Backbone as numpy.savetxt, mean C-alpha at the origin, in Angstrom:
# Nx Ny Nz CAx CAy CAz Cx Cy Cz
4.56 -26.50 -3.37 4.06 -25.19 -3.29 4.96 -23.79 -3.17
6.11 -23.95 -2.60 7.12 -22.77 -2.64 7.62 -22.66 -3.98
7.60 -23.52 -3.91 8.42 -23.27 -5.96 7.55 -22.77 -6.76
5.98 -23.35 -6.70 5.21 -22.39 -7.88 5.21 -20.92 -7.68
5.28 -20.28 -5.74 4.83 -19.32 -5.61 5.86 -18.53 -6.42
7.35 -19.10 -5.90 8.86 -18.57 -6.48 8.24 -18.12 -7.81
7.78 -19.27 -8.64 7.39 -18.88 -9.99 6.81 -17.93 -10.39
5.55 -17.88 -10.11 4.59 -16.88 -9.98 5.38 -15.71 -9.60
5.60 -15.49 -8.51 6.09 -13.97 -8.13 7.24 -13.78 -8.92
7.73 -14.83 -9.78 9.24 -14.48 -10.71 8.26 -13.49 -11.88
7.05 -14.25 -12.37 6.49 -13.97 -13.60 6.08 -12.69 -13.30
5.62 -12.22 -12.01 4.76 -11.16 -11.92 5.86 -9.91 -11.98
7.21 -10.43 -11.55 8.08 -8.87 -11.54 9.12 -8.56 -13.07
8.66 -10.08 -13.77 9.12 -9.60 -15.25 7.60 -9.20 -15.78
6.37 -9.27 -15.37 5.52 -8.21 -16.18 5.77 -6.91 -15.98
6.28 -6.87 -14.69 6.15 -5.84 -13.76 7.21 -4.50 -14.16
8.37 -5.46 -14.99 9.17 -4.88 -15.93 9.03 -4.26 -17.21
8.31 -5.41 -17.41 7.85 -5.33 -18.99 7.22 -3.99 -19.48
5.93 -3.76 -18.26 5.04 -3.13 -18.27 5.16 -0.98 -17.86
6.55 -1.17 -17.66 6.74 0.27 -17.14 7.56 0.32 -18.45
7.03 1.98 -18.95 7.28 2.82 -19.69 8.39 3.85 -19.93
8.79 4.25 -20.68 9.86 6.21 -20.00 9.53 6.37 -21.64
9.38 7.94 -21.29 9.35 8.93 -22.40 10.44 10.32 -22.02
11.12 10.71 -22.55 12.33 12.08 -22.31 11.57 12.83 -22.71
11.54 13.75 -21.70 10.96 15.20 -22.00 11.89 16.37 -21.18
12.54 16.78 -22.59 13.39 17.41 -22.27 14.60 16.98 -21.68
14.83 18.01 -20.34 15.71 17.31 -18.91 15.39 16.16 -17.79
14.00 15.73 -18.35 13.45 15.01 -17.40 13.30 13.56 -18.11
12.70 12.51 -17.55 12.33 11.21 -17.54 11.07 11.22 -17.24
9.82 11.00 -18.29 8.64 10.56 -17.79 8.60 8.90 -17.34
8.19 8.69 -16.32 7.66 7.19 -16.16 6.75 6.91 -15.88
5.91 5.98 -16.57 4.93 5.36 -16.70 4.39 3.69 -15.94
3.88 4.04 -14.77 3.65 2.44 -13.88 2.77 1.84 -14.51
2.59 0.57 -14.31 1.40 -0.19 -14.71 0.26 -0.34 -13.47
0.69 0.85 -12.17 -0.08 0.64 -11.20 -1.56 1.83 -11.52
-2.33 2.48 -11.00 -3.64 2.22 -11.39 -3.87 3.16 -10.14
-4.17 4.80 -10.40 -4.86 5.53 -9.22 -6.83 4.98 -9.60
-7.42 5.99 -8.59 -8.77 5.45 -8.63 -9.72 5.80 -9.72
-8.61 6.79 -10.48 -9.46 6.99 -11.59 -9.16 5.69 -13.04
-8.43 5.01 -12.19 -7.69 3.68 -13.61 -7.09 4.38 -14.78
-6.34 5.36 -14.41 -5.00 5.79 -14.95 -3.74 5.47 -14.22
-2.98 5.41 -15.49 -1.38 5.15 -14.54 -0.86 5.68 -14.26
-0.17 5.66 -13.64 0.26 6.45 -12.26 1.71 6.36 -12.75
2.14 7.98 -13.05 3.76 8.46 -13.79 3.93 8.98 -12.29
5.38 9.52 -12.39 6.49 10.16 -11.94 7.09 10.30 -13.03
8.21 11.51 -12.31 9.03 11.80 -13.21 10.20 12.33 -12.55
11.42 11.86 -13.15 12.85 11.51 -12.62 13.60 12.69 -13.87
14.58 13.20 -12.72 15.84 14.82 -13.53 16.95 14.45 -12.36
18.17 14.38 -13.36 19.03 14.64 -12.02 19.28 16.25 -11.64
19.65 16.39 -10.64 19.59 17.01 -9.70 20.75 17.23 -8.90
22.24 18.00 -9.48 23.43 18.19 -9.04 23.86 16.43 -9.03
24.27 16.10 -8.06 24.72 14.33 -7.55 23.86 13.37 -7.73
22.11 13.86 -7.91 21.29 13.44 -6.56 20.15 12.91 -7.99
19.69 12.26 -8.11 18.27 12.03 -8.85 17.03 12.44 -7.77
16.28 13.35 -8.68 14.60 13.76 -7.73 13.93 13.15 -8.67
13.04 12.42 -7.52 11.15 12.08 -8.55 11.07 12.33 -7.56
9.94 12.96 -8.54 8.36 13.44 -8.26 7.12 13.12 -9.07
5.51 13.49 -8.32 4.93 13.42 -9.49 4.65 14.81 -10.30
4.88 15.87 -9.60 5.01 16.89 -10.50 3.99 17.29 -10.03
3.39 17.14 -8.76 2.12 18.08 -7.84 0.45 17.51 -8.51
0.93 16.42 -9.34 -0.83 15.63 -9.96 -1.36 14.99 -8.55
-0.83 14.48 -7.95 -1.77 13.68 -6.76 -2.46 14.72 -6.01
-1.78 15.62 -5.37 -2.86 16.45 -4.50 -3.88 17.49 -5.22
-3.32 18.06 -7.02 -4.27 18.30 -7.23 -5.26 17.71 -7.72
-4.94 16.40 -8.01 -6.03 15.55 -8.19 -7.26 15.91 -7.01
-6.73 15.70 -6.10 -7.70 15.26 -4.86 -8.53 16.65 -4.64
-7.28 17.62 -4.55 -8.00 19.57 -4.37 -9.06 19.30 -5.64
-9.17 19.17 -7.06 -9.73 19.17 -8.29 -11.56 18.41 -7.70
-11.23 17.25 -6.71 -11.99 16.08 -6.48 -13.17 16.36 -5.81
-12.53 17.47 -4.70 -13.42 17.88 -3.40 -12.74 17.17 -2.49
-11.25 17.08 -2.36 -10.69 16.65 -0.56 -9.96 18.06 -0.56
-10.60 18.84 -0.11 -9.75 19.99 -0.01 -8.62 19.65 1.49
-7.63 19.77 1.34 -6.40 19.32 2.92 -6.38 20.83 3.42
-7.31 21.27 4.16 -7.39 22.52 4.72 -7.50 22.20 5.96
-7.42 21.45 6.35 -7.55 21.63 7.84 -6.40 20.40 8.65
-6.36 21.13 10.13 -5.50 20.25 10.98 -5.18 19.11 10.80
-6.22 18.27 10.83 -6.21 17.02 10.84 -5.88 15.91 9.83
-6.49 16.92 8.46 -6.41 16.22 7.49 -4.61 16.90 6.98
-4.00 17.79 6.82 -2.77 18.48 6.98 -1.82 17.08 7.74
-2.40 16.88 9.02 -1.80 16.18 9.81 -1.62 14.53 9.21
-2.52 14.16 8.71 -2.50 12.98 8.37 -1.76 12.99 6.86
-1.78 13.57 6.10 -1.04 14.00 5.15 0.40 14.32 5.66
1.13 14.65 6.17 2.45 14.83 7.09 2.82 13.40 7.14
1.97 12.54 8.09 2.04 11.52 8.63 2.10 10.19 7.64
1.70 10.49 6.52 1.59 9.48 5.97 2.87 9.66 4.74
3.30 10.82 4.04 4.24 10.40 3.90 5.89 10.41 4.64
5.65 10.65 5.75 6.54 10.41 6.72 6.80 9.26 6.46
5.51 8.72 6.54 6.13 6.72 6.54 6.45 6.31 5.29
7.01 6.76 4.45 7.66 6.75 3.09 8.69 7.58 2.89
9.09 8.31 3.53 10.24 9.40 3.70 10.34 10.17 2.40
8.89 10.41 1.94 8.75 11.60 1.17 8.14 12.67 1.40
8.76 13.82 1.04 8.78 15.04 1.08 7.24 15.54 0.07
7.06 17.21 0.96 5.81 17.52 0.12 6.38 19.07 0.32
6.57 19.55 -1.48 7.18 20.75 -1.60 5.91 21.59 -2.38
5.14 22.61 -2.57 4.24 23.12 -3.26 3.42 22.20 -4.08
2.74 21.18 -2.95 2.16 20.12 -3.45 2.50 19.16 -4.27
3.97 19.40 -4.22 4.64 17.85 -5.34 5.25 16.85 -4.62
5.21 15.90 -4.50 6.06 14.52 -4.19 6.82 14.34 -4.62
8.35 14.99 -3.56 9.45 14.27 -4.19 10.34 13.76 -3.17
11.00 12.79 -4.03 12.02 11.86 -2.67 13.33 12.01 -4.13
14.61 11.98 -3.09 15.65 12.08 -3.53 16.61 11.04 -3.66
17.30 10.27 -4.62 17.72 9.18 -4.53 19.23 9.30 -5.28
20.38 8.24 -5.22 21.34 8.22 -5.53 21.47 6.79 -6.70
21.88 6.23 -7.59 21.66 5.37 -8.40 21.86 4.13 -7.11
22.43 4.00 -6.23 22.38 2.59 -5.30 21.37 2.68 -5.04
20.06 3.76 -4.63 18.90 3.48 -3.80 18.09 3.70 -4.77
17.92 4.02 -6.19 16.88 4.72 -6.57 15.89 3.59 -6.92
15.94 2.46 -7.00 14.90 1.33 -7.17 13.98 1.49 -6.25
14.62 1.79 -4.77 14.09 1.44 -3.72 13.18 2.69 -2.89
13.56 3.90 -3.71 13.42 5.25 -3.65 12.26 5.77 -4.11
12.31 5.10 -5.32 10.98 4.95 -6.46 9.97 4.04 -5.83
10.00 2.83 -5.82 9.15 1.92 -5.11 8.50 3.24 -3.66
8.96 3.89 -2.74 8.57 4.72 -2.15 7.57 5.72 -2.43
7.69 6.31 -3.72 6.96 6.91 -4.11 5.80 6.53 -4.43
6.10 5.47 -5.34 5.01 5.01 -5.61 3.94 4.78 -4.65
4.53 4.18 -3.50 3.40 3.67 -2.37 2.99 5.08 -1.62
3.75 6.08 -1.65 3.02 7.55 -0.95 2.36 7.66 -2.47
2.58 7.82 -3.21 1.48 8.38 -4.53 0.41 7.63 -4.53
0.59 6.61 -4.04 -0.99 5.60 -3.68 -1.97 5.73 -2.64
-1.03 6.23 -1.24 -1.43 6.14 -0.40 -2.20 7.65 -0.07
-1.41 8.34 -0.49 -2.07 10.01 -0.76 -3.67 9.75 -1.65
-3.66 9.43 -2.71 -4.67 9.29 -3.73 -5.88 8.92 -2.63
-5.41 7.88 -1.71 -6.71 7.30 -0.88 -6.95 7.95 0.01
-6.68 9.03 0.24 -6.80 10.41 1.14 -8.59 11.02 0.30
-8.83 10.65 -1.10 -9.89 10.89 -1.65 -10.94 10.41 -0.87
-11.34 9.24 0.08 -12.06 8.71 0.68 -12.36 9.54 1.91
-11.69 10.17 2.55 -12.22 11.85 3.58 -13.18 11.91 3.08
-13.82 12.27 1.86 -14.49 13.20 1.48 -15.98 12.24 1.52
-15.80 10.68 2.01 -17.46 10.38 1.88 -17.76 10.25 3.25
-19.07 10.49 3.99 -19.59 10.23 5.29 -19.32 9.30 5.52
-19.22 7.49 4.85 -18.92 6.66 5.50 -17.41 6.54 5.55
-16.23 7.69 5.44 -15.62 7.37 5.90 -14.57 8.05 6.75
-15.46 8.93 7.79 -15.54 10.06 8.24 -14.51 9.56 9.70
-14.92 8.86 10.04 -14.43 7.91 11.44 -13.32 7.19 10.39
-12.04 6.87 10.40 -11.14 6.34 9.89 -11.11 5.00 9.94
-11.11 4.24 8.75 -11.42 2.86 8.70 -10.14 2.34 8.94
-8.96 2.67 9.72 -7.52 2.21 9.96 -8.11 2.14 11.56
-8.69 3.40 11.79 -9.18 3.73 13.28 -9.93 2.39 13.85
-10.82 2.49 12.65 -12.10 1.36 13.06 -11.38 0.12 13.06
-10.83 -0.18 12.86 -9.84 -1.73 12.87 -9.22 -1.75 13.86
-8.38 -0.95 14.07 -7.24 -0.61 15.66 -8.69 -0.71 17.18
-9.77 0.02 16.83 -10.55 0.02 17.80 -10.95 -1.32 18.07
-11.26 -2.13 16.93 -11.59 -3.92 16.40 -10.35 -4.67 17.61
-9.89 -4.72 17.29 -8.88 -5.28 17.23 -8.68 -5.29 19.08
-8.86 -3.83 19.64 -8.35 -3.33 21.36 -9.71 -3.99 21.67
-10.87 -3.87 21.14 -11.71 -4.70 22.23 -12.00 -5.97 22.20
-11.49 -6.45 20.99 -11.46 -7.58 21.20 -10.26 -8.24 21.44
-9.16 -7.68 22.24 -8.03 -8.11 23.33 -7.01 -8.90 22.37
-7.24 -8.40 20.82 -5.41 -8.84 20.04 -4.56 -7.99 20.05
-3.93 -8.51 20.95 -2.55 -8.15 20.56 -2.04 -7.61 19.24
-0.83 -6.88 18.79 -0.17 -6.07 17.97 0.66 -4.80 17.72
1.60 -5.41 16.79 2.20 -4.05 16.48 1.78 -3.29 15.61
1.41 -2.15 15.69 1.09 -1.01 14.64 2.21 -0.70 13.62
1.69 -0.47 12.35 2.94 -0.34 11.71 4.29 -0.39 11.34
4.23 -1.96 11.03 5.35 -2.07 10.27 5.67 -2.22 9.15
7.36 -2.22 8.83 7.60 -2.02 7.92 8.56 -3.31 7.67
8.21 -3.98 6.85 8.71 -5.48 6.59 9.80 -5.13 5.19
10.97 -5.98 5.24 11.38 -5.90 3.83 11.56 -7.33 2.98
11.59 -6.87 1.91 11.14 -8.62 1.06 12.72 -8.86 0.10
12.62 -9.88 -0.44 13.91 -10.65 -1.19 14.19 -9.65 -2.21
13.24 -8.50 -3.20 13.79 -8.06 -3.67 14.34 -6.76 -3.53
14.96 -6.51 -1.68 15.10 -5.26 -1.36 14.29 -4.67 -1.16
12.90 -3.95 -1.62 12.15 -3.60 -1.28 11.91 -3.50 0.31
11.35 -2.17 0.54 10.61 -2.56 1.63 8.96 -2.05 1.84
8.45 -2.83 2.31 6.78 -2.66 2.32 5.86 -2.36 3.81
4.88 -1.49 3.67 4.38 -1.11 4.90 3.50 -2.30 5.60
2.67 -2.81 6.24 1.58 -3.39 6.83 1.05 -2.74 8.09
-0.34 -2.83 8.33 -0.40 -2.27 9.62 -0.45 -2.83 10.32
-0.71 -4.03 10.60 -0.59 -4.74 11.70 0.23 -6.32 11.31
0.99 -6.57 12.81 1.63 -7.87 12.61 1.53 -8.25 14.04
0.78 -9.45 14.38 0.75 -10.57 15.68 1.64 -11.31 15.65
1.96 -11.82 16.83 3.24 -11.88 16.52 2.57 -13.41 16.78
3.42 -14.57 16.94 3.43 -15.79 16.84 2.89 -15.95 18.06
2.29 -17.40 18.45 1.80 -17.94 19.67 2.35 -19.49 19.90
1.66 -19.97 20.79 2.14 -21.06 21.13 0.97 -21.86 20.21
-0.21 -21.62 19.93 -1.35 -22.41 18.47 -1.17 -21.92 17.50
-0.76 -20.52 17.15 -0.91 -19.59 16.23 0.22 -19.09 15.65
1.13 -19.42 13.81 1.97 -18.46 13.44 1.88 -16.90 13.74
2.77 -16.46 13.24 2.65 -14.98 13.19 1.79 -14.67 12.01
1.09 -13.55 12.16 0.15 -13.26 10.94 0.39 -11.51 10.99
-0.13 -11.47 9.73 0.09 -9.75 9.09 -1.00 -9.42 8.61
-1.19 -8.52 8.87 -2.99 -7.70 8.40 -2.74 -6.54 8.05
-3.42 -6.61 6.74 -3.61 -5.03 6.17 -4.95 -5.13 6.14
-5.06 -3.50 6.30 -6.91 -3.32 6.46 -6.73 -2.32 5.29
-7.88 -2.52 4.76 -7.88 -1.86 2.59 -9.16 -1.69 2.67
-9.24 -0.14 2.71 -10.60 1.09 3.10 -11.25 1.10 1.38
-10.49 0.87 0.71 -10.88 0.59 -0.95 -10.47 -0.35 -1.28
-11.19 -1.78 -1.55 -10.64 -2.96 -2.09 -10.94 -2.87 -3.30
-9.70 -2.89 -3.87 -10.18 -3.17 -6.02 -9.17 -3.83 -6.03
-8.97 -3.65 -7.39 -7.79 -4.90 -8.56 -6.02 -4.17 -7.50
-5.87 -2.66 -7.86 -4.47 -1.59 -7.27 -4.45 -2.47 -6.34
-5.01 -1.92 -5.58 -5.01 -1.93 -3.63 -4.80 -4.02 -3.69
-5.36 -4.74 -4.15 -5.13 -6.06 -4.33 -3.63 -6.36 -4.57
-3.26 -6.09 -5.73 -2.29 -6.23 -6.33 -1.11 -5.33 -6.12
-1.13 -4.75 -4.95 0.04 -4.43 -4.06 -0.16 -5.03 -3.04
-0.80 -5.26 -2.22 -1.31 -6.30 -1.12 -0.30 -7.08 -1.41
-0.68 -8.18 -2.16 -0.33 -9.55 -3.17 1.40 -9.04 -3.11
1.23 -8.28 -3.98 3.22 -8.51 -4.50 3.49 -8.10 -2.59
3.64 -7.06 -1.78 3.93 -6.79 -0.83 4.08 -8.42 0.19
3.45 -9.58 0.13 2.96 -10.40 0.69 3.97 -11.18 0.30
3.89 -11.40 -1.21 4.97 -12.19 -1.61 6.46 -12.12 -1.70
6.45 -10.54 -1.20 7.79 -10.57 -1.41 8.18 -10.48 -0.38
7.78 -11.02 0.99 8.16 -10.38 2.22 8.13 -11.95 3.33
7.12 -12.57 2.40 7.00 -13.98 3.36 7.92 -15.17 3.69
8.58 -15.08 2.66 9.67 -16.07 3.16 10.72 -15.68 3.93
10.74 -13.71 4.60 11.60 -13.82 5.46 11.27 -13.67 6.97
9.65 -14.24 7.23 8.63 -14.15 8.11 9.24 -15.50 8.69
8.27 -15.46 10.02 8.63 -17.54 10.92 7.91 -17.86 10.32
8.21 -19.53 10.03 7.41 -20.55 9.63 6.26 -20.22 9.95
5.35 -20.76 8.59 4.20 -20.83 8.45 3.33 -19.14 9.03
3.94 -18.35 8.53 3.61 -17.15 8.75 1.78 -17.12 7.65
1.26 -16.18 8.10 0.02 -15.99 7.08 -0.30 -14.53 6.84
-1.12 -14.10 6.20 -1.40 -12.90 5.85 -3.20 -12.84 5.72
-3.68 -11.46 6.10 -5.18 -11.16 6.04 -5.13 -10.09 5.35
-5.81 -9.79 4.43 -6.55 -8.48 4.34 -8.04 -8.03 5.12
-8.22 -6.72 5.79 -9.38 -6.69 6.24 -9.82 -5.43 5.37
-11.21 -6.04 4.31 -11.34 -5.20 3.61 -13.11 -4.72 4.17
-12.69 -3.11 3.57 -14.68 -2.96 3.86 -15.45 -2.66 3.35
-16.38 -3.43 3.03 -17.36 -3.74 2.53 -18.91 -2.91 3.15
-18.39 -1.76 3.75 -19.48 -1.41 4.48 -20.28 0.04 3.68
-19.16 0.52 2.17 -19.48 0.92 1.53 -20.66 0.49 0.10
-20.00 -0.36 -0.07 -20.45 -1.41 -1.41 -19.68 -2.58 -1.50
-20.02 -3.95 -1.82 -19.29 -4.81 -1.96 -18.06 -5.00 -2.31
-16.97 -6.34 -2.32 -16.59 -6.05 -2.93 -15.82 -6.99 -3.94
-15.88 -6.61 -5.04 -15.96 -7.35 -6.25 -15.45 -9.17 -5.82
-16.14 -10.05 -6.53 -15.16 -11.44 -6.90 -13.64 -11.41 -6.89
-13.85 -10.64 -8.24 -12.63 -10.97 -8.52 -11.30 -10.49 -7.74
-11.38 -9.41 -6.69 -10.83 -8.83 -5.82 -10.16 -10.20 -4.82
-11.82 -10.21 -4.36 -11.48 -11.74 -2.95 -10.24 -12.92 -4.48
-10.61 -13.09 -5.03 -9.97 -14.19 -5.69 -8.93 -14.27 -5.30
-8.06 -12.79 -6.51 -7.02 -12.10 -5.99 -6.26 -12.69 -4.64
-7.27 -11.62 -3.62 -6.11 -12.23 -2.26 -5.74 -14.22 -2.60
-7.13 -14.67 -2.68 -7.17 -15.88 -2.28 -5.70 -16.74 -2.55
-5.85 -16.45 -4.17 -4.93 -17.03 -5.55 -3.51 -16.98 -5.06
-3.33 -16.01 -3.76 -1.83 -15.59 -3.53 -1.95 -15.63 -2.11
-2.49 -16.77 -1.60 -2.41 -17.09 0.09 -2.58 -15.74 0.71
-3.07 -14.80 0.72 -3.44 -13.46 1.45 -5.21 -13.87 1.15
-5.46 -14.37 2.89 -7.05 -14.32 3.52 -7.98 -13.31 3.34
-8.97 -13.03 2.45 -9.58 -11.84 2.24 -11.08 -11.96 3.70
-10.84 -10.89 4.14 -11.82 -11.03 5.62 -12.96 -9.53 5.06
-13.78 -9.35 4.89 -15.02 -8.22 5.06 -15.06 -7.63 6.11
-15.33 -6.84 6.44 -15.40 -6.02 7.77 -16.37 -6.86 8.24
-17.46 -6.53 7.70 -18.73 -7.22 7.92 -18.76 -8.85 8.53
-17.54 -9.24 8.36 -17.49 -10.87 8.72 -16.13 -10.41 9.99
-15.95 -9.68 10.26 -14.39 -9.58 11.22 -14.57 -10.86 12.13
-16.03 -11.08 12.63 -15.99 -11.21 13.77 -15.64 -12.97 13.48
-15.41 -13.31 12.41 -15.48 -15.27 12.37 -13.72 -15.02 12.22
-13.00 -14.30 12.49 -11.66 -14.14 12.42 -11.34 -14.07 13.89
-12.17 -13.45 15.18 -11.80 -12.80 16.07 -11.04 -13.69 16.71
-11.62 -14.86 16.89 -10.68 -15.83 17.75 -8.91 -16.47 17.55
-8.72 -16.68 16.09 -7.86 -17.29 15.73 -6.78 -16.15 15.64
-7.08 -14.74 15.87 -6.54 -13.46 15.33 -5.74 -13.76 17.27
-6.83 -13.81 17.36 -6.70 -13.79 19.41 -5.93 -14.41 20.35
-5.57 -15.54 19.28 -5.17 -16.74 20.30 -3.66 -16.78 19.88
């Protein structure tokens, strides 16, 4: 089974490499990735030499798109959330431009962090909906605490590709259960499934034997598409609908 998953992961990495395209625009290279934003548009970023470093940025697109969609980042709470989100990925905000600096040696890692930050900030759009006023992540935290499930929050794990991946919760191994990694996903779609599956497949070999992953999916506003659930199951990430969270309470608390 491990060999089969490794083969599938290698195929995924080959696909990812082949799907990234480049276009020269003056002194800047436009990089188009296969990752999708909430409009199902391919996410792009831009790279140029800046002294002895490479400057990677989204040219302000992510924040501008949020504002045009009605998600104004004009309150202390939302600005604090934006800052916390970016700090988690080591990404800077300069005049609404998401930026990260890299050397040729750590370009891949910094590029991956910028993409993660763009996707995470893009998800702030869902703050504008009434169903998301109480942050979904905080709802999951409250449930874990109420259920007396011990956990470590916001953990960064390194994968075999050299990338680091952020997971919302890690539940340590116990006498009767292996280590469990949890990701809370407020808006489950194809893009979030791909990100979570890749992160888990990249990091699972570095975890303790038998470690497993769960995706806690918000189905409060709409049902989760069956193909999204299948994508998680096919790559050994157990999907758990928020409405059915009690079904895993005992195994997570054990």
